[in-house]
Amino acid sequence: AGLHSSLLFGQPWRTDIVPDCSALCVQVVAGLQTAGVIAGISQLVQPLPASLTALQSVHSQTYLQQLHSSSLKVAQVTELSPLALLPHSLVQRKVLQPMRLHVGGTVLAAALAVAHGWAVNVGGGMHHAHREDGSGWCPYADITLAVQRIR
């Protein structure tokens, strides 16, 4: 009850972008409100997507170039083969752009947690990505970037 209530979600109400995460975000907010941990959505903050410059600090240029120029690479990383058949501009807009927003959310949540004691980013936690590649639905190393930024 004595905690400063900073709470973060990457685009929680945009069900057109990431339906499962959005539904989860709504459920988490409702649960935290019911438990009296947060007063309402006024405690939610909107992150910015991670920039290419930020991503370059945790990923190789070669990997980022592959990811941002090939639907096949995105399909391999996300383990969703049908993505390879889609135009890359669509994959960028509907998959990688929301993922960059999740990365921005993780970085912001880490900073808020350091400043205020806690924060949540339901959309982050992409722990399968590393400098040269990604896997398991994780194209970007958001946790690594967040730790790097708060040091």
PDB file of C-alpha atoms in Angstrom:
ATOM      1  CA  ALA A   1       0.000   0.000   0.000  1.00  0.00           C
ATOM      2  CA  GLY A   2       2.915   2.357   0.687  1.00  0.00           C
ATOM      3  CA  LEU A   3       4.492   1.728  -2.712  1.00  0.00           C
ATOM      4  CA  HIS A   4       4.560   4.448  -5.318  1.00  0.00           C
ATOM      5  CA  SER A   5       2.309   3.055  -8.019  1.00  0.00           C
ATOM      6  CA  SER A   6       4.004   3.427 -11.375  1.00  0.00           C
ATOM      7  CA  LEU A   7       2.643   0.917 -13.811  1.00  0.00           C
ATOM      8  CA  LEU A   8       3.598   0.422 -17.411  1.00  0.00           C
ATOM      9  CA  PHE A   9       2.090  -1.456 -20.310  1.00  0.00           C
ATOM     10  CA  GLY A  10       3.011  -1.317 -23.999  1.00  0.00           C
ATOM     11  CA  GLN A  11      -0.140  -0.227 -25.825  1.00  0.00           C
ATOM     12  CA  PRO A  12      -2.557  -2.096 -23.543  1.00  0.00           C
ATOM     13  CA  TRP A  13      -5.709  -1.184 -25.401  1.00  0.00           C
ATOM     14  CA  ARG A  14      -4.517  -1.793 -28.988  1.00  0.00           C
ATOM     15  CA  THR A  15      -6.130  -5.181 -29.632  1.00  0.00           C
ATOM     16  CA  ASP A  16      -5.590  -4.728 -33.371  1.00  0.00           C
ATOM     17  CA  ILE A  17      -1.811  -5.016 -32.885  1.00  0.00           C
ATOM     18  CA  VAL A  18      -1.195  -7.660 -30.233  1.00  0.00           C
ATOM     19  CA  PRO A  19      -4.532  -9.207 -29.201  1.00  0.00           C
ATOM     20  CA  ASP A  20      -3.268 -11.714 -26.619  1.00  0.00           C
ATOM     21  CA  CYS A  21      -1.011  -9.236 -24.861  1.00  0.00           C
ATOM     22  CA  SER A  22      -3.718  -6.596 -24.879  1.00  0.00           C
ATOM     23  CA  ALA A  23      -6.221  -8.947 -23.258  1.00  0.00           C
ATOM     24  CA  LEU A  24      -3.602  -9.909 -20.691  1.00  0.00           C
ATOM     25  CA  CYS A  25      -2.861  -6.252 -19.968  1.00  0.00           C
ATOM     26  CA  VAL A  26      -6.542  -5.543 -19.381  1.00  0.00           C
ATOM     27  CA  GLN A  27      -6.767  -8.512 -16.995  1.00  0.00           C
ATOM     28  CA  VAL A  28      -3.643  -7.455 -15.085  1.00  0.00           C
ATOM     29  CA  VAL A  29      -4.895  -3.862 -14.717  1.00  0.00           C
ATOM     30  CA  ALA A  30      -8.283  -5.099 -13.490  1.00  0.00           C
ATOM     31  CA  GLY A  31      -6.621  -7.443 -10.996  1.00  0.00           C
ATOM     32  CA  LEU A  32      -4.341  -4.715  -9.659  1.00  0.00           C
ATOM     33  CA  GLN A  33      -7.295  -2.330  -9.329  1.00  0.00           C
ATOM     34  CA  THR A  34      -9.372  -4.963  -7.513  1.00  0.00           C
ATOM     35  CA  ALA A  35      -6.480  -5.642  -5.147  1.00  0.00           C
ATOM     36  CA  GLY A  36      -6.096  -1.912  -4.460  1.00  0.00           C
ATOM     37  CA  VAL A  37      -2.546  -1.820  -5.804  1.00  0.00           C
ATOM     38  CA  ILE A  38      -3.388   0.857  -8.369  1.00  0.00           C
ATOM     39  CA  ALA A  39      -6.171   3.423  -8.395  1.00  0.00           C
ATOM     40  CA  GLY A  40      -6.852   3.328 -12.136  1.00  0.00           C
ATOM     41  CA  ILE A  41      -5.571   3.761 -15.636  1.00  0.00           C
ATOM     42  CA  SER A  42      -4.173   7.188 -14.792  1.00  0.00           C
ATOM     43  CA  GLN A  43      -1.183   5.266 -13.446  1.00  0.00           C
ATOM     44  CA  LEU A  44      -0.437   3.735 -16.854  1.00  0.00           C
ATOM     45  CA  VAL A  45       2.290   5.278 -18.957  1.00  0.00           C
ATOM     46  CA  GLN A  46       2.912   4.879 -22.671  1.00  0.00           C
ATOM     47  CA  PRO A  47       6.431   3.894 -23.759  1.00  0.00           C
ATOM     48  CA  LEU A  48       8.089   4.843 -27.009  1.00  0.00           C
ATOM     49  CA  PRO A  49       9.326   2.120 -29.350  1.00  0.00           C
ATOM     50  CA  ALA A  50      12.998   1.240 -28.984  1.00  0.00           C
ATOM     51  CA  SER A  51      15.082   3.079 -31.552  1.00  0.00           C
ATOM     52  CA  LEU A  52      17.425   1.384 -33.985  1.00  0.00           C
ATOM     53  CA  THR A  53      20.310   3.057 -32.166  1.00  0.00           C
ATOM     54  CA  ALA A  54      19.214   1.507 -28.863  1.00  0.00           C
ATOM     55  CA  LEU A  55      18.817  -1.913 -30.476  1.00  0.00           C
ATOM     56  CA  GLN A  56      22.308  -1.631 -31.987  1.00  0.00           C
ATOM     57  CA  SER A  57      23.738  -1.505 -28.486  1.00  0.00           C
ATOM     58  CA  VAL A  58      22.569  -5.093 -27.833  1.00  0.00           C
ATOM     59  CA  HIS A  59      22.386  -6.612 -31.338  1.00  0.00           C
ATOM     60  CA  SER A  60      24.840  -6.889 -34.207  1.00  0.00           C
ATOM     61  CA  GLN A  61      24.311  -4.763 -37.299  1.00  0.00           C
ATOM     62  CA  THR A  62      24.145  -7.944 -39.394  1.00  0.00           C
ATOM     63  CA  TYR A  63      21.327  -9.427 -37.321  1.00  0.00           C
ATOM     64  CA  LEU A  64      19.289  -6.211 -37.294  1.00  0.00           C
ATOM     65  CA  GLN A  65      19.721  -5.830 -41.051  1.00  0.00           C
ATOM     66  CA  GLN A  66      18.479  -9.396 -41.614  1.00  0.00           C
ATOM     67  CA  LEU A  67      15.537  -8.882 -39.261  1.00  0.00           C
ATOM     68  CA  HIS A  68      14.510  -5.573 -40.797  1.00  0.00           C
ATOM     69  CA  SER A  69      14.808  -6.692 -44.418  1.00  0.00           C
ATOM     70  CA  SER A  70      13.481 -10.243 -44.521  1.00  0.00           C
ATOM     71  CA  SER A  71      10.102 -11.729 -43.643  1.00  0.00           C
ATOM     72  CA  LEU A  72      11.834 -15.123 -43.695  1.00  0.00           C
ATOM     73  CA  LYS A  73      14.169 -14.053 -40.876  1.00  0.00           C
ATOM     74  CA  VAL A  74      11.227 -12.775 -38.810  1.00  0.00           C
ATOM     75  CA  ALA A  75       9.405 -16.085 -39.446  1.00  0.00           C
ATOM     76  CA  GLN A  76      12.461 -18.024 -38.225  1.00  0.00           C
ATOM     77  CA  VAL A  77      12.875 -15.906 -35.080  1.00  0.00           C
ATOM     78  CA  THR A  78       9.182 -15.944 -34.162  1.00  0.00           C
ATOM     79  CA  GLU A  79       8.805 -19.600 -35.156  1.00  0.00           C
ATOM     80  CA  LEU A  80       5.733 -18.647 -37.213  1.00  0.00           C
ATOM     81  CA  SER A  81       6.467 -20.008 -40.694  1.00  0.00           C
ATOM     82  CA  PRO A  82       3.519 -18.308 -42.465  1.00  0.00           C
ATOM     83  CA  LEU A  83       5.105 -14.893 -41.796  1.00  0.00           C
ATOM     84  CA  ALA A  84       7.679 -15.722 -44.478  1.00  0.00           C
ATOM     85  CA  LEU A  85       4.927 -15.494 -47.095  1.00  0.00           C
ATOM     86  CA  LEU A  86       3.759 -12.011 -46.106  1.00  0.00           C
ATOM     87  CA  PRO A  87       5.072  -8.715 -47.514  1.00  0.00           C
ATOM     88  CA  HIS A  88       7.861  -7.450 -45.319  1.00  0.00           C
ATOM     89  CA  SER A  89       6.191  -4.064 -44.839  1.00  0.00           C
ATOM     90  CA  LEU A  90       3.229  -5.844 -43.210  1.00  0.00           C
ATOM     91  CA  VAL A  91       5.515  -7.932 -41.004  1.00  0.00           C
ATOM     92  CA  GLN A  92       7.354  -4.782 -39.957  1.00  0.00           C
ATOM     93  CA  ARG A  93       4.110  -2.981 -39.068  1.00  0.00           C
ATOM     94  CA  LYS A  94       2.276  -5.844 -37.366  1.00  0.00           C
ATOM     95  CA  VAL A  95       5.125  -7.805 -35.740  1.00  0.00           C
ATOM     96  CA  LEU A  96       8.388  -5.893 -35.368  1.00  0.00           C
ATOM     97  CA  GLN A  97       6.930  -2.444 -34.631  1.00  0.00           C
ATOM     98  CA  PRO A  98       4.862  -3.761 -31.671  1.00  0.00           C
ATOM     99  CA  MET A  99       7.902  -5.722 -30.483  1.00  0.00           C
ATOM    100  CA  ARG A 100       9.989  -2.529 -30.500  1.00  0.00           C
ATOM    101  CA  LEU A 101       7.257  -0.948 -28.408  1.00  0.00           C
ATOM    102  CA  HIS A 102       7.529  -3.827 -25.935  1.00  0.00           C
ATOM    103  CA  VAL A 103      11.294  -3.246 -25.762  1.00  0.00           C
ATOM    104  CA  GLY A 104      10.702   0.444 -25.059  1.00  0.00           C
ATOM    105  CA  GLY A 105       8.245  -0.606 -22.355  1.00  0.00           C
ATOM    106  CA  THR A 106      10.779  -2.872 -20.676  1.00  0.00           C
ATOM    107  CA  VAL A 107      13.410  -0.127 -20.683  1.00  0.00           C
ATOM    108  CA  LEU A 108      10.922   2.386 -19.270  1.00  0.00           C
ATOM    109  CA  ALA A 109       9.622  -0.083 -16.667  1.00  0.00           C
ATOM    110  CA  ALA A 110      13.174  -0.746 -15.481  1.00  0.00           C
ATOM    111  CA  ALA A 111      13.826   2.986 -15.097  1.00  0.00           C
ATOM    112  CA  LEU A 112      10.513   3.470 -13.250  1.00  0.00           C
ATOM    113  CA  ALA A 113      11.250   0.531 -10.974  1.00  0.00           C
ATOM    114  CA  VAL A 114      14.617   2.029 -10.055  1.00  0.00           C
ATOM    115  CA  ALA A 115      13.070   5.448  -9.465  1.00  0.00           C
ATOM    116  CA  HIS A 116       9.862   4.397  -7.702  1.00  0.00           C
ATOM    117  CA  GLY A 117      10.311   0.877  -6.378  1.00  0.00           C
ATOM    118  CA  TRP A 118       8.304  -1.085  -8.937  1.00  0.00           C
ATOM    119  CA  ALA A 119       6.780  -1.110 -12.402  1.00  0.00           C
ATOM    120  CA  VAL A 120       5.298  -3.703 -14.745  1.00  0.00           C
ATOM    121  CA  ASN A 121       5.591  -4.223 -18.482  1.00  0.00           C
ATOM    122  CA  VAL A 122       3.401  -7.159 -19.450  1.00  0.00           C
ATOM    123  CA  GLY A 123       4.575  -7.031 -23.066  1.00  0.00           C
ATOM    124  CA  GLY A 124       8.284  -7.508 -22.471  1.00  0.00           C
ATOM    125  CA  GLY A 125      10.553 -10.259 -21.285  1.00  0.00           C
ATOM    126  CA  MET A 126      12.008 -11.387 -24.591  1.00  0.00           C
ATOM    127  CA  HIS A 127      14.644 -13.612 -23.050  1.00  0.00           C
ATOM    128  CA  HIS A 128      15.462 -15.816 -26.076  1.00  0.00           C
ATOM    129  CA  ALA A 129      17.101 -13.044 -28.115  1.00  0.00           C
ATOM    130  CA  HIS A 130      20.846 -12.483 -28.064  1.00  0.00           C
ATOM    131  CA  ARG A 131      23.376 -10.335 -29.909  1.00  0.00           C
ATOM    132  CA  GLU A 132      23.501 -12.345 -33.153  1.00  0.00           C
ATOM    133  CA  ASP A 133      20.010 -13.833 -33.351  1.00  0.00           C
ATOM    134  CA  GLY A 134      16.602 -14.316 -31.801  1.00  0.00           C
ATOM    135  CA  SER A 135      14.287 -17.280 -31.280  1.00  0.00           C
ATOM    136  CA  GLY A 136      11.188 -18.404 -29.437  1.00  0.00           C
ATOM    137  CA  TRP A 137       9.142 -15.338 -30.503  1.00  0.00           C
ATOM    138  CA  CYS A 138      11.876 -13.020 -29.198  1.00  0.00           C
ATOM    139  CA  PRO A 139      13.452 -10.815 -31.893  1.00  0.00           C
ATOM    140  CA  TYR A 140      14.957  -8.258 -29.499  1.00  0.00           C
ATOM    141  CA  ALA A 141      16.887  -8.553 -26.229  1.00  0.00           C
ATOM    142  CA  ASP A 142      14.763  -6.139 -24.197  1.00  0.00           C
ATOM    143  CA  ILE A 143      15.944  -7.345 -20.794  1.00  0.00           C
ATOM    144  CA  THR A 144      19.589  -6.953 -21.777  1.00  0.00           C
ATOM    145  CA  LEU A 145      18.911  -3.455 -23.076  1.00  0.00           C
ATOM    146  CA  ALA A 146      17.002  -2.472 -19.923  1.00  0.00           C
ATOM    147  CA  VAL A 147      19.796  -3.663 -17.634  1.00  0.00           C
ATOM    148  CA  GLN A 148      22.358  -1.885 -19.810  1.00  0.00           C
ATOM    149  CA  ARG A 149      20.386   1.364 -19.573  1.00  0.00           C
ATOM    150  CA  ILE A 150      19.875   1.371 -15.793  1.00  0.00           C
ATOM    151  CA  ARG A 151      23.510   0.647 -14.966  1.00  0.00           C
TER     152      ARG A 151
END
